[in-house]
mmCIF file of C-alpha atoms and ligand atoms in Angstrom:
data_model
loop_
_atom_site.group_PDB
_atom_site.id
_atom_site.type_symbol
_atom_site.label_atom_id
_atom_site.label_comp_id
_atom_site.label_asym_id
_atom_site.label_seq_id
_atom_site.Cartn_x
_atom_site.Cartn_y
_atom_site.Cartn_z
ATOM 1 C CA MET A 10 118.590 87.644 116.040
ATOM 2 C CA TRP A 11 116.194 89.117 113.520
ATOM 3 C CA LYS A 12 114.123 85.911 113.725
ATOM 4 C CA ASP A 13 112.875 86.876 117.146
ATOM 5 C CA LEU A 14 111.945 90.401 116.268
ATOM 6 C CA GLU A 15 108.404 90.479 117.504
ATOM 7 C CA ILE A 16 106.491 93.710 116.953
ATOM 8 C CA SER A 17 104.457 94.916 119.871
ATOM 9 C CA VAL A 18 101.518 97.167 119.319
ATOM 10 C CA CYS A 19 100.451 99.778 121.877
ATOM 11 C CA LYS A 20 97.478 101.733 120.578
ATOM 12 C CA CYS A 21 96.897 105.382 121.450
ATOM 13 C CA GLU A 22 94.179 105.881 124.048
ATOM 14 C CA SER A 23 91.113 107.114 122.283
ATOM 15 C CA ASP A 24 90.964 110.411 124.241
ATOM 16 C CA LYS A 25 94.542 111.173 123.072
ATOM 17 C CA LEU A 26 93.908 110.718 119.350
ATOM 18 C CA ARG A 27 94.759 113.744 117.320
ATOM 19 C CA ASP A 28 92.165 115.876 115.466
ATOM 20 C CA LYS A 29 92.419 115.283 111.782
ATOM 21 C CA PRO A 30 93.696 118.340 109.825
ATOM 22 C CA ASP A 31 91.592 120.305 107.375
ATOM 23 C CA GLN A 32 91.509 117.989 104.365
ATOM 24 C CA ASP A 33 91.597 120.939 101.976
ATOM 25 C CA ASN A 34 94.718 122.463 103.443
ATOM 26 C CA LEU A 35 97.007 119.507 104.203
ATOM 27 C CA GLY A 36 100.220 120.991 102.829
ATOM 28 C CA PHE A 37 103.223 118.674 102.830
ATOM 29 C CA GLY A 38 104.745 117.041 105.924
ATOM 30 C CA VAL A 39 103.201 119.234 108.540
ATOM 31 C CA HIS A 40 100.634 116.926 110.179
ATOM 32 C CA PHE A 41 101.533 113.471 111.540
ATOM 33 C CA THR A 42 99.348 110.495 112.305
ATOM 34 C CA ASP A 43 98.555 108.988 115.689
ATOM 35 C CA HIS A 44 101.157 106.133 115.626
ATOM 36 C CA MET A 45 104.653 105.385 114.602
ATOM 37 C CA PHE A 46 106.903 102.400 114.160
ATOM 38 C CA LEU A 47 110.061 102.222 116.234
ATOM 39 C CA MET A 48 112.904 99.665 116.817
ATOM 40 C CA LYS A 49 116.361 99.889 118.281
ATOM 41 C CA TRP A 50 119.766 98.407 117.414
ATOM 42 C CA ASP A 51 122.880 97.853 119.405
ATOM 43 C CA ARG A 52 125.919 95.657 118.733
ATOM 44 C CA GLU A 53 124.936 93.141 121.360
ATOM 45 C CA ASN A 54 121.264 92.612 120.603
ATOM 46 C CA GLY A 55 120.929 93.655 116.913
ATOM 47 C CA TRP A 56 117.428 95.000 116.111
ATOM 48 C CA HIS A 57 115.056 94.728 119.136
ATOM 49 C CA ASP A 58 112.222 96.416 121.001
ATOM 50 C CA ALA A 59 110.214 96.743 117.683
ATOM 51 C CA GLU A 60 106.922 98.427 118.397
ATOM 52 C CA ILE A 61 104.017 100.293 116.982
ATOM 53 C CA CYS A 62 103.238 102.923 119.466
ATOM 54 C CA PRO A 63 101.617 106.384 119.835
ATOM 55 C CA TYR A 64 103.588 109.097 118.006
ATOM 56 C CA LYS A 65 106.073 110.397 120.541
ATOM 57 C CA ASN A 66 109.113 112.497 121.157
ATOM 58 C CA PHE A 67 112.584 110.989 121.510
ATOM 59 C CA ASN A 68 114.578 111.700 124.589
ATOM 60 C CA MET A 69 118.074 111.933 123.278
ATOM 61 C CA ASP A 70 121.462 112.660 124.722
ATOM 62 C CA PRO A 71 123.012 115.899 123.181
ATOM 63 C CA ALA A 72 125.996 113.787 122.326
ATOM 64 C CA ALA A 73 123.919 111.387 120.185
ATOM 65 C CA MET A 74 126.147 110.850 117.182
ATOM 66 C CA VAL A 75 123.559 111.823 114.559
ATOM 67 C CA PHE A 76 123.705 115.392 115.866
ATOM 68 C CA HIS A 77 127.448 115.589 115.191
ATOM 69 C CA TYR A 78 128.468 113.260 112.394
ATOM 70 C CA GLY A 79 125.224 112.971 110.481
ATOM 71 C CA GLN A 80 124.698 109.225 110.250
ATOM 72 C CA ALA A 81 121.045 109.578 109.162
ATOM 73 C CA ILE A 82 119.317 107.911 106.206
ATOM 74 C CA PHE A 83 115.614 108.010 105.156
ATOM 75 C CA GLU A 84 113.087 106.896 102.572
ATOM 76 C CA GLY A 85 109.907 108.331 101.193
ATOM 77 C CA LEU A 86 106.878 106.389 99.834
ATOM 78 C CA LYS A 87 103.123 106.844 99.802
ATOM 79 C CA ALA A 88 99.955 104.921 100.729
ATOM 80 C CA TYR A 89 96.890 105.469 98.537
ATOM 81 C CA LYS A 90 93.150 104.770 99.078
ATOM 82 C CA ASP A 91 90.715 104.188 96.327
ATOM 83 C CA GLU A 92 86.957 104.849 96.302
ATOM 84 C CA ASP A 93 86.227 101.565 97.910
ATOM 85 C CA GLU A 94 88.583 102.332 100.840
ATOM 86 C CA GLN A 95 91.152 99.776 99.600
ATOM 87 C CA ILE A 96 94.650 100.784 100.621
ATOM 88 C CA TYR A 97 97.742 100.407 98.423
ATOM 89 C CA LEU A 98 101.372 100.904 98.751
ATOM 90 C CA PHE A 99 103.649 101.411 95.716
ATOM 91 C CA ARG A 100 106.778 99.250 95.478
ATOM 92 C CA PRO A 101 107.496 99.416 99.195
ATOM 93 C CA GLU A 102 110.046 96.579 99.128
ATOM 94 C CA ASP A 103 112.096 98.718 96.761
ATOM 95 C CA ASN A 104 112.187 101.567 99.271
ATOM 96 C CA LEU A 105 113.274 99.227 102.071
ATOM 97 C CA GLU A 106 115.943 97.595 99.944
ATOM 98 C CA ARG A 107 117.273 101.004 98.939
ATOM 99 C CA MET A 108 117.344 101.939 102.642
ATOM 100 C CA ASN A 109 119.683 98.954 103.049
ATOM 101 C CA SER A 110 121.907 100.224 100.237
ATOM 102 C CA SER A 111 122.097 103.518 102.006
ATOM 103 C CA ALA A 112 122.775 101.789 105.330
ATOM 104 C CA LEU A 113 125.705 99.867 103.748
ATOM 105 C CA ARG A 114 127.273 103.097 102.373
ATOM 106 C CA MET A 115 126.903 104.911 105.699
ATOM 107 C CA CYS A 116 128.163 102.052 107.875
ATOM 108 C CA MET A 117 124.745 101.611 109.557
ATOM 109 C CA PRO A 118 123.040 98.318 110.255
ATOM 110 C CA ARG A 119 120.773 96.697 107.637
ATOM 111 C CA ILE A 120 117.088 96.377 108.377
ATOM 112 C CA PRO A 121 115.118 93.130 108.027
ATOM 113 C CA VAL A 122 113.052 94.018 105.025
ATOM 114 C CA ASP A 123 110.240 91.494 105.510
ATOM 115 C CA LYS A 124 109.661 92.301 109.153
ATOM 116 C CA VAL A 125 109.807 96.016 108.544
ATOM 117 C CA LEU A 126 107.309 95.679 105.613
ATOM 118 C CA LYS A 127 105.004 93.799 108.010
ATOM 119 C CA GLY A 128 105.344 96.573 110.600
ATOM 120 C CA LEU A 129 104.787 99.261 107.960
ATOM 121 C CA LYS A 130 101.628 97.594 106.665
ATOM 122 C CA ALA A 131 100.286 97.249 110.164
ATOM 123 C CA LEU A 132 101.099 100.841 110.925
ATOM 124 C CA VAL A 133 99.295 102.056 107.736
ATOM 125 C CA TYR A 134 96.278 99.870 108.551
ATOM 126 C CA LEU A 135 96.118 101.120 112.138
ATOM 127 C CA ASP A 136 96.173 104.776 110.970
ATOM 128 C CA ARG A 137 94.059 104.138 107.787
ATOM 129 C CA ASP A 138 91.683 106.907 108.732
ATOM 130 C CA TRP A 139 94.429 109.384 108.158
ATOM 131 C CA ILE A 140 94.780 108.452 104.464
ATOM 132 C CA PRO A 141 93.185 111.414 102.673
ATOM 133 C CA SER A 142 90.650 110.610 100.030
ATOM 134 C CA GLY A 143 90.743 113.908 98.109
ATOM 135 C CA GLU A 144 91.864 113.907 94.468
ATOM 136 C CA GLY A 145 95.698 113.522 94.477
ATOM 137 C CA ALA A 146 95.999 113.455 98.321
ATOM 138 C CA THR A 147 98.013 110.607 99.911
ATOM 139 C CA LEU A 148 99.613 109.520 103.042
ATOM 140 C CA TYR A 149 103.377 110.155 102.835
ATOM 141 C CA ILE A 150 105.483 107.643 104.743
ATOM 142 C CA ARG A 151 108.931 108.391 106.061
ATOM 143 C CA PRO A 152 111.148 105.443 107.261
ATOM 144 C CA THR A 153 114.243 106.874 108.929
ATOM 145 C CA MET A 154 117.392 105.532 110.654
ATOM 146 C CA ILE A 155 119.619 107.670 113.030
ATOM 147 C CA ALA A 156 122.710 107.051 115.080
ATOM 148 C CA VAL A 157 121.897 107.570 118.780
ATOM 149 C CA GLU A 158 124.981 106.449 120.679
ATOM 150 C CA PRO A 159 126.084 109.279 122.863
ATOM 151 C CA ALA A 160 129.749 109.627 121.969
ATOM 152 C CA LEU A 161 132.091 112.054 120.253
ATOM 153 C CA GLY A 162 134.522 110.776 117.629
ATOM 154 C CA VAL A 163 134.077 109.936 113.999
ATOM 155 C CA ARG A 164 133.305 106.303 113.630
ATOM 156 C CA PRO A 165 130.214 104.064 113.072
ATOM 157 C CA ALA A 166 127.830 104.403 116.005
ATOM 158 C CA GLY A 167 127.084 101.422 118.120
ATOM 159 C CA GLU A 168 123.365 102.279 118.645
ATOM 160 C CA TYR A 169 120.666 103.251 116.196
ATOM 161 C CA TYR A 170 116.896 103.928 116.059
ATOM 162 C CA PHE A 171 114.864 103.065 113.029
ATOM 163 C CA PHE A 172 111.451 104.666 112.909
ATOM 164 C CA ILE A 173 108.504 105.250 110.506
ATOM 165 C CA ILE A 174 106.304 108.353 110.724
ATOM 166 C CA MET A 175 103.467 109.234 108.380
ATOM 167 C CA SER A 176 101.933 112.457 107.202
ATOM 168 C CA PRO A 177 98.760 113.131 105.235
ATOM 169 C CA VAL A 178 99.744 115.323 102.231
ATOM 170 C CA GLY A 179 97.575 117.296 99.867
ATOM 171 C CA ALA A 180 97.741 117.062 96.059
ATOM 172 C CA TYR A 181 101.105 118.175 94.759
ATOM 173 C CA TYR A 182 99.399 120.228 92.093
ATOM 174 C CA PRO A 183 96.283 121.667 93.768
ATOM 175 C CA GLU A 184 95.728 123.927 90.800
ATOM 176 C CA GLY A 185 96.231 121.202 88.263
ATOM 177 C CA PHE A 186 99.242 119.611 86.802
ATOM 178 C CA SER A 187 101.493 122.559 85.719
ATOM 179 C CA PRO A 188 105.129 123.010 84.595
ATOM 180 C CA THR A 189 107.830 124.200 86.953
ATOM 181 C CA LYS A 190 110.653 126.714 86.299
ATOM 182 C CA ILE A 191 114.121 125.229 86.764
ATOM 183 C CA TRP A 192 117.301 126.985 87.787
ATOM 184 C CA VAL A 193 120.522 125.360 86.353
ATOM 185 C CA THR A 194 123.409 125.916 88.777
ATOM 186 C CA ASP A 195 127.039 125.754 87.749
ATOM 187 C CA LYS A 196 128.022 127.404 91.025
ATOM 188 C CA TYR A 197 127.042 124.649 93.458
ATOM 189 C CA VAL A 198 127.291 120.826 93.074
ATOM 190 C CA ARG A 199 125.237 118.133 94.757
ATOM 191 C CA ALA A 200 127.310 115.032 94.715
ATOM 192 C CA VAL A 201 130.484 113.474 93.242
ATOM 193 C CA LYS A 202 131.372 109.879 92.298
ATOM 194 C CA GLY A 203 132.747 108.088 95.320
ATOM 195 C CA GLY A 204 130.751 110.242 97.626
ATOM 196 C CA VAL A 205 127.163 109.688 98.911
ATOM 197 C CA GLY A 206 124.902 111.241 96.211
ATOM 198 C CA HIS A 207 123.534 107.795 95.299
ATOM 199 C CA VAL A 208 122.151 107.228 98.756
ATOM 200 C CA LYS A 209 119.382 108.911 100.707
ATOM 201 C CA THR A 210 121.463 110.358 103.569
ATOM 202 C CA ALA A 211 120.483 113.574 105.358
ATOM 203 C CA GLY A 212 123.601 115.479 104.584
ATOM 204 C CA ASN A 213 122.950 115.561 100.873
ATOM 205 C CA TYR A 214 119.853 117.617 101.480
ATOM 206 C CA ALA A 215 121.469 119.997 103.999
ATOM 207 C CA ALA A 216 124.162 120.662 101.356
ATOM 208 C CA SER A 217 121.547 121.453 98.705
ATOM 209 C CA ILE A 218 119.542 124.089 100.631
ATOM 210 C CA MET A 219 121.675 127.136 99.742
ATOM 211 C CA ALA A 220 121.403 126.489 95.982
ATOM 212 C CA ALA A 221 117.591 126.069 96.343
ATOM 213 C CA GLU A 222 117.370 129.336 98.300
ATOM 214 C CA GLU A 223 119.162 131.129 95.520
ATOM 215 C CA ALA A 224 116.904 129.616 92.951
ATOM 216 C CA HIS A 225 113.780 130.594 94.923
ATOM 217 C CA LYS A 226 115.014 134.147 95.255
ATOM 218 C CA ALA A 227 115.378 134.260 91.410
ATOM 219 C CA GLY A 228 111.755 132.996 91.083
ATOM 220 C CA TYR A 229 112.594 129.383 90.223
ATOM 221 C CA THR A 230 111.124 126.234 91.844
ATOM 222 C CA GLN A 231 113.973 123.785 91.734
ATOM 223 C CA VAL A 232 117.722 123.478 90.989
ATOM 224 C CA LEU A 233 119.074 121.391 88.195
ATOM 225 C CA TRP A 234 122.385 119.949 89.194
ATOM 226 C CA LEU A 235 125.320 119.420 86.894
ATOM 227 C CA ASP A 236 128.160 116.933 87.381
ATOM 228 C CA ALA A 237 130.784 118.064 89.973
ATOM 229 C CA CYS A 238 133.810 117.653 87.781
ATOM 230 C CA GLU A 239 133.101 119.330 84.541
ATOM 231 C CA ARG A 240 129.838 121.082 85.426
ATOM 232 C CA LYS A 241 128.287 120.194 82.081
ATOM 233 C CA TYR A 242 126.556 116.758 82.426
ATOM 234 C CA ILE A 243 123.058 116.801 83.777
ATOM 235 C CA GLU A 244 122.439 114.863 86.995
ATOM 236 C CA GLU A 245 119.174 115.605 88.755
ATOM 237 C CA VAL A 246 116.634 118.256 89.475
ATOM 238 C CA GLY A 247 116.070 119.105 93.135
ATOM 239 C CA THR A 248 115.216 115.704 94.809
ATOM 240 C CA SER A 249 113.943 114.278 91.570
ATOM 241 C CA ASN A 250 115.487 112.421 88.594
ATOM 242 C CA ILE A 251 115.179 114.100 85.172
ATOM 243 C CA PHE A 252 114.121 113.049 81.681
ATOM 244 C CA PHE A 253 114.276 114.810 78.278
ATOM 245 C CA LYS A 254 112.189 113.909 75.284
ATOM 246 C CA ILE A 255 114.449 114.848 72.304
ATOM 247 C CA GLY A 256 113.277 113.772 68.839
ATOM 248 C CA ASP A 257 112.000 110.136 69.293
ATOM 249 C CA GLU A 258 114.204 109.445 72.330
ATOM 250 C CA LEU A 259 113.418 109.716 76.062
ATOM 251 C CA ILE A 260 116.828 110.364 77.641
ATOM 252 C CA THR A 261 117.829 110.206 81.345
ATOM 253 C CA PRO A 262 121.272 110.381 82.867
ATOM 254 C CA PRO A 263 122.681 106.961 83.808
ATOM 255 C CA LEU A 264 123.096 105.911 87.564
ATOM 256 C CA GLY A 265 126.846 106.547 87.773
ATOM 257 C CA GLY A 266 127.331 106.819 91.465
ATOM 258 C CA SER A 267 126.386 110.455 92.039
ATOM 259 C CA ILE A 268 122.704 110.158 91.177
ATOM 260 C CA LEU A 269 119.944 108.699 93.348
ATOM 261 C CA GLY A 270 118.310 105.752 91.708
ATOM 262 C CA GLY A 271 114.635 106.857 91.974
ATOM 263 C CA ILE A 272 111.834 104.271 92.112
ATOM 264 C CA THR A 273 109.746 106.592 90.059
ATOM 265 C CA ARG A 274 112.567 106.888 87.560
ATOM 266 C CA ASP A 275 112.696 103.112 87.208
ATOM 267 C CA SER A 276 108.923 102.949 86.923
ATOM 268 C CA VAL A 277 108.933 105.578 84.180
ATOM 269 C CA ILE A 278 111.631 103.685 82.265
ATOM 270 C CA GLN A 279 109.697 100.386 82.363
ATOM 271 C CA LEU A 280 106.380 102.001 81.636
ATOM 272 C CA ALA A 281 107.616 104.093 78.614
ATOM 273 C CA LYS A 282 109.519 101.087 77.260
ATOM 274 C CA SER A 283 106.271 99.041 77.494
ATOM 275 C CA TRP A 284 104.621 101.722 75.261
ATOM 276 C CA GLY A 285 107.306 101.383 72.695
ATOM 277 C CA VAL A 286 109.128 104.590 73.597
ATOM 278 C CA ASP A 287 112.874 104.515 72.861
ATOM 279 C CA VAL A 288 114.284 105.095 76.376
ATOM 280 C CA VAL A 289 117.985 105.814 76.605
ATOM 281 C CA GLU A 290 120.086 105.997 79.696
ATOM 282 C CA ARG A 291 123.118 108.036 78.778
ATOM 283 C CA ARG A 292 125.200 111.047 79.734
ATOM 284 C CA ILE A 293 123.693 114.313 78.407
ATOM 285 C CA THR A 294 125.206 117.804 78.668
ATOM 286 C CA ILE A 295 123.293 121.003 79.397
ATOM 287 C CA ASP A 296 124.617 122.324 76.033
ATOM 288 C CA GLU A 297 123.041 119.352 74.201
ATOM 289 C CA VAL A 298 119.692 120.058 75.868
ATOM 290 C CA ILE A 299 119.889 123.816 75.061
ATOM 291 C CA ALA A 300 120.964 123.117 71.424
ATOM 292 C CA ALA A 301 118.013 120.611 71.070
ATOM 293 C CA ASN A 302 115.685 123.257 72.488
ATOM 294 C CA GLU A 303 116.910 125.896 70.077
ATOM 295 C CA ASP A 304 116.377 123.730 67.056
ATOM 296 C CA GLY A 305 113.026 122.508 68.287
ATOM 297 C CA ARG A 306 113.879 118.893 68.986
ATOM 298 C CA LEU A 307 113.453 119.146 72.751
ATOM 299 C CA GLN A 308 109.771 118.519 73.151
ATOM 300 C CA GLU A 309 109.516 117.762 76.812
ATOM 301 C CA ALA A 310 111.448 117.716 80.099
ATOM 302 C CA PHE A 311 110.194 116.415 83.445
ATOM 303 C CA GLY A 312 111.351 115.426 86.903
ATOM 304 C CA THR A 313 110.314 112.108 88.556
ATOM 305 C CA GLY A 314 109.994 111.371 92.321
ATOM 306 C CA THR A 315 107.585 110.046 94.840
ATOM 307 C CA ALA A 316 106.332 113.454 96.015
ATOM 308 C CA ALA A 317 105.141 114.899 92.692
ATOM 309 C CA VAL A 318 105.366 111.636 90.606
ATOM 310 C CA ILE A 319 105.951 113.621 87.362
ATOM 311 C CA SER A 320 106.934 117.217 87.420
ATOM 312 C CA PRO A 321 106.969 118.862 83.953
ATOM 313 C CA VAL A 322 109.633 121.452 83.312
ATOM 314 C CA GLY A 323 108.353 124.516 81.489
ATOM 315 C CA GLU A 324 111.436 126.771 81.630
ATOM 316 C CA LEU A 325 115.150 126.520 82.227
ATOM 317 C CA CYS A 326 117.483 129.282 83.305
ATOM 318 C CA TYR A 327 121.183 128.710 82.628
ATOM 319 C CA GLN A 328 123.909 131.315 82.767
ATOM 320 C CA GLU A 329 121.290 134.057 83.063
ATOM 321 C CA LYS A 330 119.511 132.996 79.875
ATOM 322 C CA LYS A 331 115.965 131.699 79.865
ATOM 323 C CA TYR A 332 114.835 128.858 77.725
ATOM 324 C CA VAL A 333 111.213 127.857 77.312
ATOM 325 C CA VAL A 334 110.779 124.094 76.928
ATOM 326 C CA GLY A 335 108.533 123.160 74.026
ATOM 327 C CA ASP A 336 105.696 125.614 74.215
ATOM 328 C CA GLY A 337 106.012 125.883 77.999
ATOM 329 C CA SER A 338 103.080 123.665 78.646
ATOM 330 C CA THR A 339 102.858 120.120 79.919
ATOM 331 C CA GLY A 340 103.998 117.630 77.238
ATOM 332 C CA GLU A 341 101.878 114.737 75.953
ATOM 333 C CA LEU A 342 104.252 112.060 77.297
ATOM 334 C CA SER A 343 104.544 113.714 80.668
ATOM 335 C CA GLN A 344 100.796 113.874 81.021
ATOM 336 C CA ARG A 345 100.309 110.264 79.956
ATOM 337 C CA LEU A 346 102.990 108.976 82.370
ATOM 338 C CA PHE A 347 101.487 111.107 85.270
ATOM 339 C CA ASP A 348 97.942 109.774 84.582
ATOM 340 C CA GLU A 349 99.005 106.187 84.155
ATOM 341 C CA LEU A 350 101.308 106.110 87.264
ATOM 342 C CA GLN A 351 98.674 107.714 89.370
ATOM 343 C CA ALA A 352 96.045 105.328 88.196
ATOM 344 C CA ILE A 353 98.263 102.305 88.958
ATOM 345 C CA GLN A 354 99.131 103.794 92.370
ATOM 346 C CA LYS A 355 95.451 104.334 93.228
ATOM 347 C CA GLY A 356 94.566 100.788 92.067
ATOM 348 C CA THR A 357 92.178 102.135 89.306
ATOM 349 C CA GLN A 358 94.305 100.700 86.526
ATOM 350 C CA ASP A 359 95.850 97.292 85.678
ATOM 351 C CA ASP A 360 99.178 96.767 87.337
ATOM 352 C CA PRO A 361 101.178 94.789 84.740
ATOM 353 C CA PHE A 362 104.456 95.199 86.595
ATOM 354 C CA ARG A 363 102.993 94.080 89.983
ATOM 355 C CA TRP A 364 104.099 97.247 91.713
ATOM 356 C CA ILE A 365 101.283 97.755 94.106
ATOM 357 C CA VAL A 366 100.853 95.997 97.437
ATOM 358 C CA ARG A 367 97.347 95.881 98.904
ATOM 359 C CA ILE A 368 96.786 96.335 102.676
ATOM 360 C CA GLY A 369 93.886 95.135 104.683
HETATM 361 C C1 LIG B 402 114.299 110.429 96.672
HETATM 362 C C2 LIG B 402 115.108 111.087 95.565
HETATM 363 C C3 LIG B 402 114.704 110.884 94.211
HETATM 364 C C4 LIG B 402 113.512 110.275 93.784
HETATM 365 O O1 LIG B 402 113.411 108.926 94.185
HETATM 366 P P1 LIG B 402 111.939 108.171 94.187
HETATM 367 O O2 LIG B 402 112.266 106.838 94.716
HETATM 368 O O3 LIG B 402 111.442 108.235 92.765
HETATM 369 O O4 LIG B 402 111.062 108.948 95.106
HETATM 370 C C5 LIG B 402 115.601 111.482 93.292
HETATM 371 N N1 LIG B 402 116.735 112.176 93.615
HETATM 372 C C6 LIG B 402 117.014 112.349 94.943
HETATM 373 C C7 LIG B 402 118.236 113.140 95.223
HETATM 374 C C8 LIG B 402 116.232 111.835 95.965
HETATM 375 O O5 LIG B 402 116.549 112.092 97.178
#
C-alpha cells in the first residue's frame, strides 16, 4: 500500500504567510514555518493522505490514545544553508530509520523511509526562506508520530498521524562555545534495560523533567544519568550522549538498551577514529571519572546531540561535591570535533563519510 503513497502539496496562500521572526532572537523551538508534512495511518489503508500543507492545528478527540497511554515518538534533525544558499540535511535517513526502531518498540506502524525523505526534502525546499543564515543558526526539523484513535484501553492504537514541523533556531552558543555545568543524579533514573530508554518516545522526556528542574534550581544546566540498577555506571547527559577523554582514550558508554543511540555520537566515534583517536565504547563508573579527574587524567568531557552538536562539560557536581573538568574550559578535542562537524554540516568541508544530503 505504500507504493501508492502520493504526496499532495497545498501551498499556503501568500497573504497567510507568517512574518519571519527576528533573526537575532530566534530561541529554540518557538517559531514554526509556513508548512508541515502530514500523513495518516489506519489498519485498513496503511499510510495514506500524505500531504504538504499549511501549518495547522489538529482537531482531536479527547479520547485520542496518545493523551492517555503515550504512544508518541519523535526525531530531531537540522537543515543548514551555506553562503551560496545551498541547503543540506545531515544523515536524515538515519533519523528516519531510528524512528522506525522507535515505532517497533512502541507497537506503532513503520514509516516508508524513502517516501518520507522525499516529503521532508520537498517541505524543507518549500520553506527554504525560513532557514536562518546567521552563524550557527539552523532549521530544526521535528518528525513525530502519535496515536489518534479515540478509545480507552491499553493496546496498540489502530490510527496514527505522522507529521513533520520545522522551527528556525538560533545558535546554541550565542556567546560562543562554552562549557556547561552538569548535575549527577543518583536520586532519579532515566531508563532501564528492557524499557524504552533506547528509543525516542515522549514519556522518557516527561519522566526526566523533575530531575532537570532540581538541577536548574541548584544552578546546573543538565542532568547526568547513572544506570538504574547500581547507580554507578554513566549513561547519558540530559538528552545527549556523553564522552570522556581520559589519558589517550576517548570513552563513551556502550549502547546497552537503556541509552539512546545518537547520530551525533556515531558521527563523533567515526570522526575521532579517522583522526587516529583511540575510541572505546565501554562501561564507565562515575567513581572512575572522578578518580581520573583527581589524578589529572580526565582532560575533557562533552555531550553530543543534534541540538548543540558538542557540548563541553566544565564542571560536575556529584553527591554535593564539585569537580572542575580539566581547567574548566573547552578542551582541544571537543573544539576540533565541534568545528569539524559544523563545517561538514554546513557543506564548507569535505564530507568523507557521505553524511550530508543536498536539497534543491
Ligand atoms: C536525541 C537524543 C540523543 C542524541 O541523539 P542525536 O541523534 O545525536 O541527536 C541522546 N540522548 C537522548 C536521550 C536523546 O533523546
